[in-house]
Amino acid sequence: MLATGSYNIFVLVKQVPDQGSKAGINPDGTIDRAKAKRMLNPFDRYALQAALFTKRTYGGTVTAISMGPPPATEVLLEALEHGVDLGYLLCDRRLAASDTLATAYALYKTILYVGKPDVIFCGLQTTDGDTAQVGPQLAERLNLPQITYCEDFAIVNGKVEAQRIIEGGTQKVVTDLPVLVTVANSYHALEYKSFRGAWRVQQLKRNPEEMSKYIRTVDLDVIGADAERCGLKGSPTIVAATEKVGEIGGNCCMFEGNSPEVLISDLLAAANVKEYIAALEAK
Amino acid sequence: MSDEAVTNFCPKGDVLVIAEVAAGELQPVTLELLGAGRILSDKMERSLLCLVLGHNLGDIPQKLIEYGADVVYVADHPELYQYRTLTYRRAVCDFLESLPEPPHTTLLGSTTTGRDLAPRIAAHFDTGLTADCTELDIGPYEHKSKVDPSKVGLYPNCLYAIRPSFGESLKARILGPWKNPQMATARPGVMIPLKLDPNRVGKIVNVPVNLQPEDYRLVVADTVREISKGFKLTEADVIIAGGFGLGSADGFELLKKLADCFPNSAIGASRKVVDLGWIPYQHQVGQTGKTVRPKLYIACGISGAIQHRVGMSKSGMIIAINKDPDAPIFKFANYGIVGDVYQIIPEMIKEFGAVIKKEEGEPVGRAR
Ligand SMILES: Cc1cc2nc3c(=O)[nH]c(=O)nc-3n(C[C@H](O)[C@H](O)[C@H](O)COP(=O)(O)OP(=O)(O)OC[C@H]3O[C@@H](n4cnc5c(N)ncnc54)[C@H](O)[C@@H]3O)c2cc1C
Ligand SMILES: Cc1cc2nc3c(=O)[nH]c(=O)nc-3n(C[C@H](O)[C@H](O)[C@H](O)COP(=O)(O)OP(=O)(O)OC[C@H]3O[C@@H](n4cnc5c(N)ncnc54)[C@H](O)[C@@H]3O)c2cc1C
């Protein structure tokens, strides 16, 4: 028998520009975030799956938290469609240009405001900032143990048993709740939206008052965060300059339009290859 | 305040590398960081420090000197024999607090360990941290924006932490000269280590380690290091990498046969096939995987997306096999074969196997 608890499960989700779409990509390679298509950070789908699986298996509620401009409500609605119970959006102009330290501070204050989590699931990293730093920085603020690169998560007799990826292998770890987990993309893929969840979101969309009960928007004053520690002011780093990565190449030696035998013997005849491989051997 | 001083000076300090030891072995990324750190500390005419944590480290501290460190700090404690977030965090934070002045720059490898530890240290000290750098430098910076007046000024010696900003195909230069240490993690396989110099002299200093009960909240029950190909992907001389063009997970069996033609070879993969579950994440090359710099990289059925390219474009030689002559990978491969992987690779196995056997005079197995 599984001991079912009433776990308070938090999952952190971020909205990112959809880089698969050409919309909003400026000629210089930067992103026009107003024009770009938006999506749920792909890595957060694994975190969402871990949160929902934990709820289903051990009991509890899942609260999704996101920090971002108003459109970030979309990712919270998406989380609701997948079966999350409640969403919080931290939205405040003073958060603009937050680096990871400031982001982690703001999310930390949001978490304190929302409640006392037993487990916090984060994505491994995002596809825009792509630092993988927010999770551990948050764990430091909350003084929690952390399990990064987690690819398997279970609660056994009240203890967390997890598997994480390490350089060249894996590691099994055991710890007590509460804990912060960053979920690797080798974890199970996010299941389809639930009928119930999708239906519920449809209902909510028709009823803004009900909606505001399930997607709660808060700002820095509500959560009691120090604005000096957020946004540009609270960020020790800045993006000082960007440059386009130059296109390389044009001098690839191509072999085509022949049988595999000829292609390979042509390749080997390109003297370089042969010597190269020989030099490897001689080492 | 902002009108008063036009030139602010970055606080001074040394360059600190936090070494990585796994299973008793010094990790190559540490030597790379020492190489990069040496350039930074020389530019500022400061010392290169290295902190190494572990238990019974043997000749590792000496080796760190021979690879460039001026002072090696050794945090030796039985409980540090393996990496754990909280014990290492404690030892590193205590050490940094014990220094008379914070280092100017602190570098870690962006391995699973470095990426686990560095953000905790940065958050503890409320300082900036740049992730996954591919270039590091020291240079001036003038901050003109008045949005935050306390930041305005000219900073002569800043850490330039440069990282690819992917989907956007940009390189971003991240700076944080306002507070030391300026922290960064650097991607393995990118920085160049110094040549080992047995005559280099330096100091080895033991530092106290005081772990607290709360540092033991997480227990490592078991560690498994894979002996599969892909283990030490970053150290392989030859990488045979597979992408979506393989059509299915079975394709990797064929790639393994090709890999067997070469000594010290390993299997790499694109993100797409890792996400599909065809091969474990450890094999992933690219922006969100490993950066590799083998002598030879054979890309099989990989389109060559920028996110893949950044992880392997520094390979000595790149051979690409793709059935689409316009595949982007042909823009930066040295040799391109247009064809079906399932027709080309068996032929390669025949021929490459033969070439190598001829050169060596005997069959060659893979070094394990
Ligand atoms: C090109 C570029 C480079 C940058 N480089 C750096 C850098 O090196 N150092 C630095 O400090 N900042 C950097 N930043 C700023 C950084 O992107 C932002 O601070 C961002 O808000 C958080 O970082 P991330 O996207 O990397 O998150 P990650 O740390 O990669 O995110 C990990 C997880 O944390 C959670 N999470 C992160 N952000 C949110 C959110 N807004 N709401 C809810 N959950 C969230 C999610 O679960 C996510 O999966 C960079 C920004 C850009 C545009
Ligand atoms: C934020 C972010 C991070 C990312 N990080 C990474 C990363 O770390 N590493 C990475 O690899 N990707 C990464 N990606 C994904 C990347 O953008 C590409 O989607 C991915 O590299 C494509 O993988 P692929 O080349 O295997 O597949 P595809 O792009 O689908 O290419 C398959 C290729 O195989 C060829 N082909 C098909 N059949 C055959 C055949 N029978 N014989 C020969 N050729 C054939 C096709 O012509 C095609 O060129 C990232 C993406 C994002 C947005």
CSV table of C-alpha atoms in Angstrom, one decimal, chain B residues 79-362:
chain,number,residue,atom,x,y,z
B,79,GLU,CA,32.9,13.5,4.0
B,80,LEU,CA,34.2,15.4,1.0
B,81,TYR,CA,35.4,12.2,-0.7
B,82,GLN,CA,32.5,12.6,-3.1
B,83,TYR,CA,30.5,15.6,-4.3
B,84,ARG,CA,27.4,16.6,-2.5
B,85,THR,CA,25.8,19.9,-2.9
B,86,LEU,CA,25.5,21.0,0.7
B,87,THR,CA,28.8,19.7,2.0
B,88,TYR,CA,30.7,21.3,-0.9
B,89,ARG,CA,28.7,24.4,-0.6
B,90,ARG,CA,29.6,24.8,3.0
B,91,ALA,CA,33.3,24.2,2.4
B,92,VAL,CA,33.5,26.6,-0.5
B,93,CYS,CA,31.5,29.4,1.2
B,94,ASP,CA,33.6,29.1,4.4
B,95,PHE,CA,36.7,29.2,2.4
B,96,LEU,CA,35.7,32.3,0.5
B,97,GLU,CA,34.6,34.0,3.7
B,98,SER,CA,38.0,33.2,5.3
B,99,LEU,CA,39.9,35.1,2.5
B,100,PRO,CA,41.1,38.6,3.4
B,101,GLU,CA,39.5,39.9,0.2
B,102,PRO,CA,37.1,38.1,-2.2
B,103,PRO,CA,38.7,36.8,-5.4
B,104,HIS,CA,38.1,39.1,-8.5
B,105,THR,CA,36.9,36.1,-10.5
B,106,THR,CA,35.8,32.6,-9.5
B,107,LEU,CA,35.5,29.9,-12.1
B,108,LEU,CA,33.9,26.5,-12.1
B,109,GLY,CA,33.4,23.9,-14.9
B,110,SER,CA,29.9,23.8,-16.3
B,111,THR,CA,29.6,20.1,-15.6
B,112,THR,CA,26.7,18.6,-13.8
B,113,THR,CA,28.7,19.2,-10.6
B,114,GLY,CA,29.7,22.8,-11.4
B,115,ARG,CA,26.2,23.8,-12.5
B,116,ASP,CA,24.9,22.3,-9.3
B,117,LEU,CA,27.3,24.1,-7.0
B,118,ALA,CA,28.1,27.5,-8.6
B,119,PRO,CA,24.6,29.0,-8.4
B,120,ARG,CA,24.4,28.1,-4.7
B,121,ILE,CA,27.7,29.9,-4.0
B,122,ALA,CA,26.7,32.9,-6.1
B,123,ALA,CA,23.3,33.2,-4.4
B,124,HIS,CA,25.0,32.9,-1.0
B,125,PHE,CA,27.3,35.8,-1.8
B,126,ASP,CA,24.6,37.7,-3.8
B,127,THR,CA,27.0,38.0,-6.7
B,128,GLY,CA,26.7,37.5,-10.5
B,129,LEU,CA,27.2,34.2,-12.2
B,130,THR,CA,27.5,33.7,-16.0
B,131,ALA,CA,26.6,30.2,-17.2
B,132,ASP,CA,28.4,28.0,-19.7
B,133,CYS,CA,31.0,30.4,-21.0
B,134,THR,CA,33.0,29.6,-24.1
B,135,GLU,CA,35.3,32.6,-23.9
B,136,LEU,CA,36.7,34.5,-20.9
B,137,ASP,CA,38.7,37.7,-20.9
B,138,ILE,CA,39.5,40.8,-18.9
B,139,GLY,CA,38.8,44.2,-20.3
B,140,PRO,CA,37.3,47.6,-19.6
B,141,TYR,CA,33.7,48.5,-19.5
B,142,GLU,CA,31.8,51.8,-19.3
B,143,HIS,CA,28.3,51.7,-17.9
B,144,LYS,CA,26.4,54.6,-19.2
B,145,SER,CA,22.7,53.7,-18.6
B,146,LYS,CA,21.4,55.8,-15.8
B,147,VAL,CA,18.5,53.4,-15.0
B,148,ASP,CA,20.5,52.4,-11.9
B,149,PRO,CA,22.8,55.3,-11.1
B,150,SER,CA,24.9,53.3,-8.7
B,151,LYS,CA,26.1,51.2,-11.6
B,152,VAL,CA,27.3,54.2,-13.8
B,153,GLY,CA,31.1,54.4,-14.3
B,154,LEU,CA,34.2,53.2,-16.1
B,155,TYR,CA,35.5,49.8,-15.0
B,156,PRO,CA,39.0,49.0,-16.3
B,157,ASN,CA,39.3,45.3,-15.3
B,158,CYS,CA,36.0,43.4,-15.8
B,159,LEU,CA,35.5,39.8,-16.3
B,160,TYR,CA,34.2,39.4,-19.8
B,161,ALA,CA,32.1,36.2,-19.6
B,162,ILE,CA,31.1,35.3,-23.1
B,163,ARG,CA,28.5,32.7,-23.9
B,164,PRO,CA,26.6,31.6,-26.9
B,165,SER,CA,23.0,32.8,-26.8
B,166,PHE,CA,21.6,30.1,-28.9
B,167,GLY,CA,18.3,30.1,-30.5
B,168,GLU,CA,19.3,33.6,-31.3
B,169,SER,CA,22.6,32.5,-32.8
B,170,LEU,CA,24.4,35.2,-30.9
B,171,LYS,CA,27.3,35.5,-28.6
B,172,ALA,CA,26.4,37.5,-25.5
B,173,ARG,CA,29.0,39.2,-23.3
B,174,ILE,CA,27.9,39.2,-19.7
B,175,LEU,CA,29.5,41.5,-17.2
B,176,GLY,CA,29.1,42.2,-13.5
B,177,PRO,CA,32.0,44.3,-12.3
B,178,TRP,CA,30.1,45.8,-9.4
B,179,LYS,CA,30.7,43.0,-7.0
B,180,ASN,CA,33.5,40.4,-6.4
B,181,PRO,CA,33.8,37.5,-7.0
B,182,GLN,CA,32.6,37.8,-10.6
B,183,MET,CA,31.6,34.2,-11.2
B,184,ALA,CA,31.4,32.1,-14.3
B,185,THR,CA,31.1,28.5,-15.3
B,186,ALA,CA,33.0,27.4,-18.4
B,187,ARG,CA,32.0,24.7,-20.7
B,188,PRO,CA,34.3,21.6,-20.7
B,189,GLY,CA,36.4,21.1,-23.8
B,190,VAL,CA,36.6,24.7,-24.8
B,191,MET,CA,39.4,26.4,-22.8
B,192,ILE,CA,43.0,25.3,-23.5
B,193,PRO,CA,45.0,23.9,-20.6
B,194,LEU,CA,48.6,24.9,-20.1
B,195,LYS,CA,51.4,22.4,-20.8
B,196,LEU,CA,52.3,20.6,-17.6
B,197,ASP,CA,55.4,22.2,-16.2
B,198,PRO,CA,57.0,20.1,-13.4
B,199,ASN,CA,59.3,23.0,-12.5
B,200,ARG,CA,56.5,25.4,-11.7
B,201,VAL,CA,56.5,26.4,-8.1
B,202,GLY,CA,53.6,27.2,-5.9
B,203,LYS,CA,52.2,27.0,-2.4
B,204,ILE,CA,49.9,24.4,-1.0
B,205,VAL,CA,47.8,25.5,1.9
B,206,ASN,CA,45.4,23.3,3.9
B,207,VAL,CA,42.1,25.0,4.9
B,208,PRO,CA,39.8,24.0,7.7
B,209,VAL,CA,36.5,22.2,6.9
B,210,ASN,CA,33.6,22.6,9.4
B,211,LEU,CA,30.6,20.7,8.2
B,212,GLN,CA,27.3,21.2,9.9
B,213,PRO,CA,24.6,18.5,10.6
B,214,GLU,CA,22.3,20.2,8.1
B,215,ASP,CA,24.9,19.6,5.4
B,216,TYR,CA,24.1,15.9,5.5
B,217,ARG,CA,20.5,16.2,4.6
B,218,LEU,CA,21.0,14.5,1.3
B,219,VAL,CA,22.6,11.1,1.2
B,220,VAL,CA,24.2,9.5,-1.9
B,221,ALA,CA,23.0,5.9,-1.9
B,222,ASP,CA,24.8,4.8,-5.0
B,223,THR,CA,26.9,6.1,-7.9
B,224,VAL,CA,27.1,4.3,-11.2
B,225,ARG,CA,29.6,5.4,-13.8
B,226,GLU,CA,28.8,4.1,-17.2
B,227,ILE,CA,31.4,2.2,-19.1
B,228,SER,CA,29.4,2.6,-22.2
B,229,LYS,CA,30.6,4.6,-25.2
B,230,GLY,CA,29.8,8.2,-24.5
B,231,PHE,CA,31.5,7.9,-21.2
B,232,LYS,CA,34.1,10.5,-21.3
B,233,LEU,CA,32.6,11.8,-24.4
B,234,THR,CA,34.6,15.0,-24.0
B,235,GLU,CA,37.9,13.0,-24.0
B,236,ALA,CA,37.3,10.8,-27.0
B,237,ASP,CA,39.6,11.2,-30.0
B,238,VAL,CA,36.9,10.1,-32.4
B,239,ILE,CA,33.2,10.7,-32.0
B,240,ILE,CA,30.6,9.0,-34.2
B,241,ALA,CA,27.4,11.0,-33.8
B,242,GLY,CA,23.9,10.1,-34.9
B,243,GLY,CA,20.8,12.2,-35.5
B,244,PHE,CA,17.2,11.9,-36.5
B,245,GLY,CA,18.4,10.7,-40.0
B,246,LEU,CA,19.2,7.3,-38.4
B,247,GLY,CA,15.4,6.7,-38.5
B,248,SER,CA,15.4,4.7,-35.3
B,249,ALA,CA,17.3,3.8,-32.1
B,250,ASP,CA,18.7,0.7,-33.9
B,251,GLY,CA,20.8,3.0,-36.1
B,252,PHE,CA,23.1,3.4,-33.1
B,253,GLU,CA,24.1,-0.2,-33.3
B,254,LEU,CA,25.5,0.5,-36.7
B,255,LEU,CA,27.3,3.6,-35.4
B,256,LYS,CA,28.9,1.5,-32.6
B,257,LYS,CA,30.3,-0.8,-35.3
B,258,LEU,CA,31.8,2.2,-37.0
B,259,ALA,CA,33.2,3.5,-33.7
B,260,ASP,CA,34.9,0.1,-33.2
B,261,CYS,CA,37.1,1.0,-36.2
B,262,PHE,CA,38.8,3.6,-34.1
B,263,PRO,CA,40.7,3.7,-30.8
B,264,ASN,CA,39.4,5.9,-28.0
B,265,SER,CA,36.1,6.5,-29.8
B,266,ALA,CA,32.7,7.4,-28.4
B,267,ILE,CA,29.1,7.8,-29.6
B,268,GLY,CA,27.5,11.2,-29.7
B,269,ALA,CA,24.0,12.3,-30.6
B,270,SER,CA,21.8,15.2,-31.4
B,271,ARG,CA,19.2,16.5,-29.0
B,272,LYS,CA,16.4,15.3,-31.1
B,273,VAL,CA,17.3,11.7,-30.8
B,274,VAL,CA,18.0,12.1,-27.1
B,275,ASP,CA,14.6,13.6,-26.6
B,276,LEU,CA,13.1,10.7,-28.5
B,277,GLY,CA,14.7,8.3,-26.1
B,278,TRP,CA,16.9,6.6,-28.7
B,279,ILE,CA,20.0,7.2,-26.6
B,280,PRO,CA,20.7,8.6,-23.1
B,281,TYR,CA,21.3,12.2,-22.4
B,282,GLN,CA,25.0,11.7,-21.6
B,283,HIS,CA,25.6,11.3,-25.3
B,284,GLN,CA,24.1,14.6,-26.3
B,285,VAL,CA,26.4,17.1,-28.1
B,286,GLY,CA,25.5,20.7,-28.3
B,287,GLN,CA,24.2,23.7,-26.5
B,288,THR,CA,22.4,21.8,-23.9
B,289,GLY,CA,24.7,18.8,-24.1
B,290,LYS,CA,28.4,18.4,-24.1
B,291,THR,CA,30.9,20.5,-26.0
B,292,VAL,CA,33.4,18.2,-27.6
B,293,ARG,CA,36.6,18.7,-29.5
B,294,PRO,CA,37.7,15.3,-30.8
B,295,LYS,CA,40.2,14.9,-33.5
B,296,LEU,CA,37.6,13.4,-35.8
B,297,TYR,CA,33.8,13.9,-35.7
B,298,ILE,CA,31.6,11.9,-38.0
B,299,ALA,CA,28.0,13.3,-38.1
B,300,CYS,CA,25.5,10.7,-39.4
B,301,GLY,CA,22.0,12.0,-40.3
B,302,ILE,CA,22.5,15.2,-38.3
B,303,SER,CA,21.2,18.4,-39.9
B,304,GLY,CA,23.7,20.7,-38.2
B,305,ALA,CA,21.4,23.1,-36.3
B,306,ILE,CA,23.3,25.9,-34.6
B,307,GLN,CA,22.6,24.3,-31.2
B,308,HIS,CA,24.4,21.2,-32.3
B,309,ARG,CA,27.2,23.0,-34.1
B,310,VAL,CA,28.3,25.0,-31.1
B,311,GLY,CA,29.0,21.8,-29.3
B,312,MET,CA,31.3,20.3,-32.0
B,313,SER,CA,32.5,22.9,-34.5
B,314,LYS,CA,35.9,22.9,-32.9
B,315,SER,CA,36.5,19.3,-33.8
B,316,GLY,CA,39.8,18.6,-35.6
B,317,MET,CA,38.0,17.2,-38.7
B,318,ILE,CA,34.3,16.9,-39.3
B,319,ILE,CA,32.9,14.4,-41.8
B,320,ALA,CA,29.2,14.6,-42.4
B,321,ILE,CA,26.9,12.1,-44.0
B,322,ASN,CA,23.5,13.4,-44.9
B,323,LYS,CA,21.1,12.6,-47.8
B,324,ASP,CA,20.2,16.3,-48.2
B,325,PRO,CA,22.9,18.2,-50.1
B,326,ASP,CA,21.6,21.5,-48.6
B,327,ALA,CA,21.8,20.3,-45.0
B,328,PRO,CA,23.4,23.1,-42.9
B,329,ILE,CA,26.0,20.7,-41.6
B,330,PHE,CA,27.7,20.8,-45.0
B,331,LYS,CA,28.4,24.5,-44.3
B,332,PHE,CA,30.9,23.7,-41.7
B,333,ALA,CA,32.0,20.1,-42.2
B,334,ASN,CA,35.4,19.5,-43.8
B,335,TYR,CA,34.1,16.6,-45.8
B,336,GLY,CA,30.6,15.9,-46.8
B,337,ILE,CA,29.1,12.8,-48.2
B,338,VAL,CA,25.6,13.1,-49.7
B,339,GLY,CA,23.9,9.8,-49.2
B,340,ASP,CA,21.9,7.4,-47.1
B,341,VAL,CA,23.6,6.6,-43.8
B,342,TYR,CA,22.6,3.0,-44.2
B,343,GLN,CA,24.4,2.7,-47.4
B,344,ILE,CA,27.4,4.9,-46.6
B,345,ILE,CA,28.3,3.7,-43.1
B,346,PRO,CA,28.6,-0.1,-43.9
B,347,GLU,CA,31.0,1.0,-46.6
B,348,MET,CA,32.9,3.2,-44.2
B,349,ILE,CA,33.2,0.4,-41.8
B,350,LYS,CA,34.7,-1.8,-44.5
B,351,GLU,CA,37.1,0.8,-45.7
B,352,PHE,CA,38.0,2.5,-42.4
B,353,GLY,CA,38.5,-0.8,-40.7
B,354,ALA,CA,40.8,-1.7,-43.5
B,355,VAL,CA,42.8,1.5,-43.5
B,356,ILE,CA,43.4,1.3,-39.8
B,357,LYS,CA,44.4,-2.3,-39.9
B,358,LYS,CA,46.8,-1.6,-42.7
B,359,GLU,CA,48.5,1.3,-40.8
B,360,GLU,CA,48.7,-0.7,-37.6
B,361,GLY,CA,49.5,-4.1,-39.1
B,362,GLU,CA,47.0,-5.6,-36.7
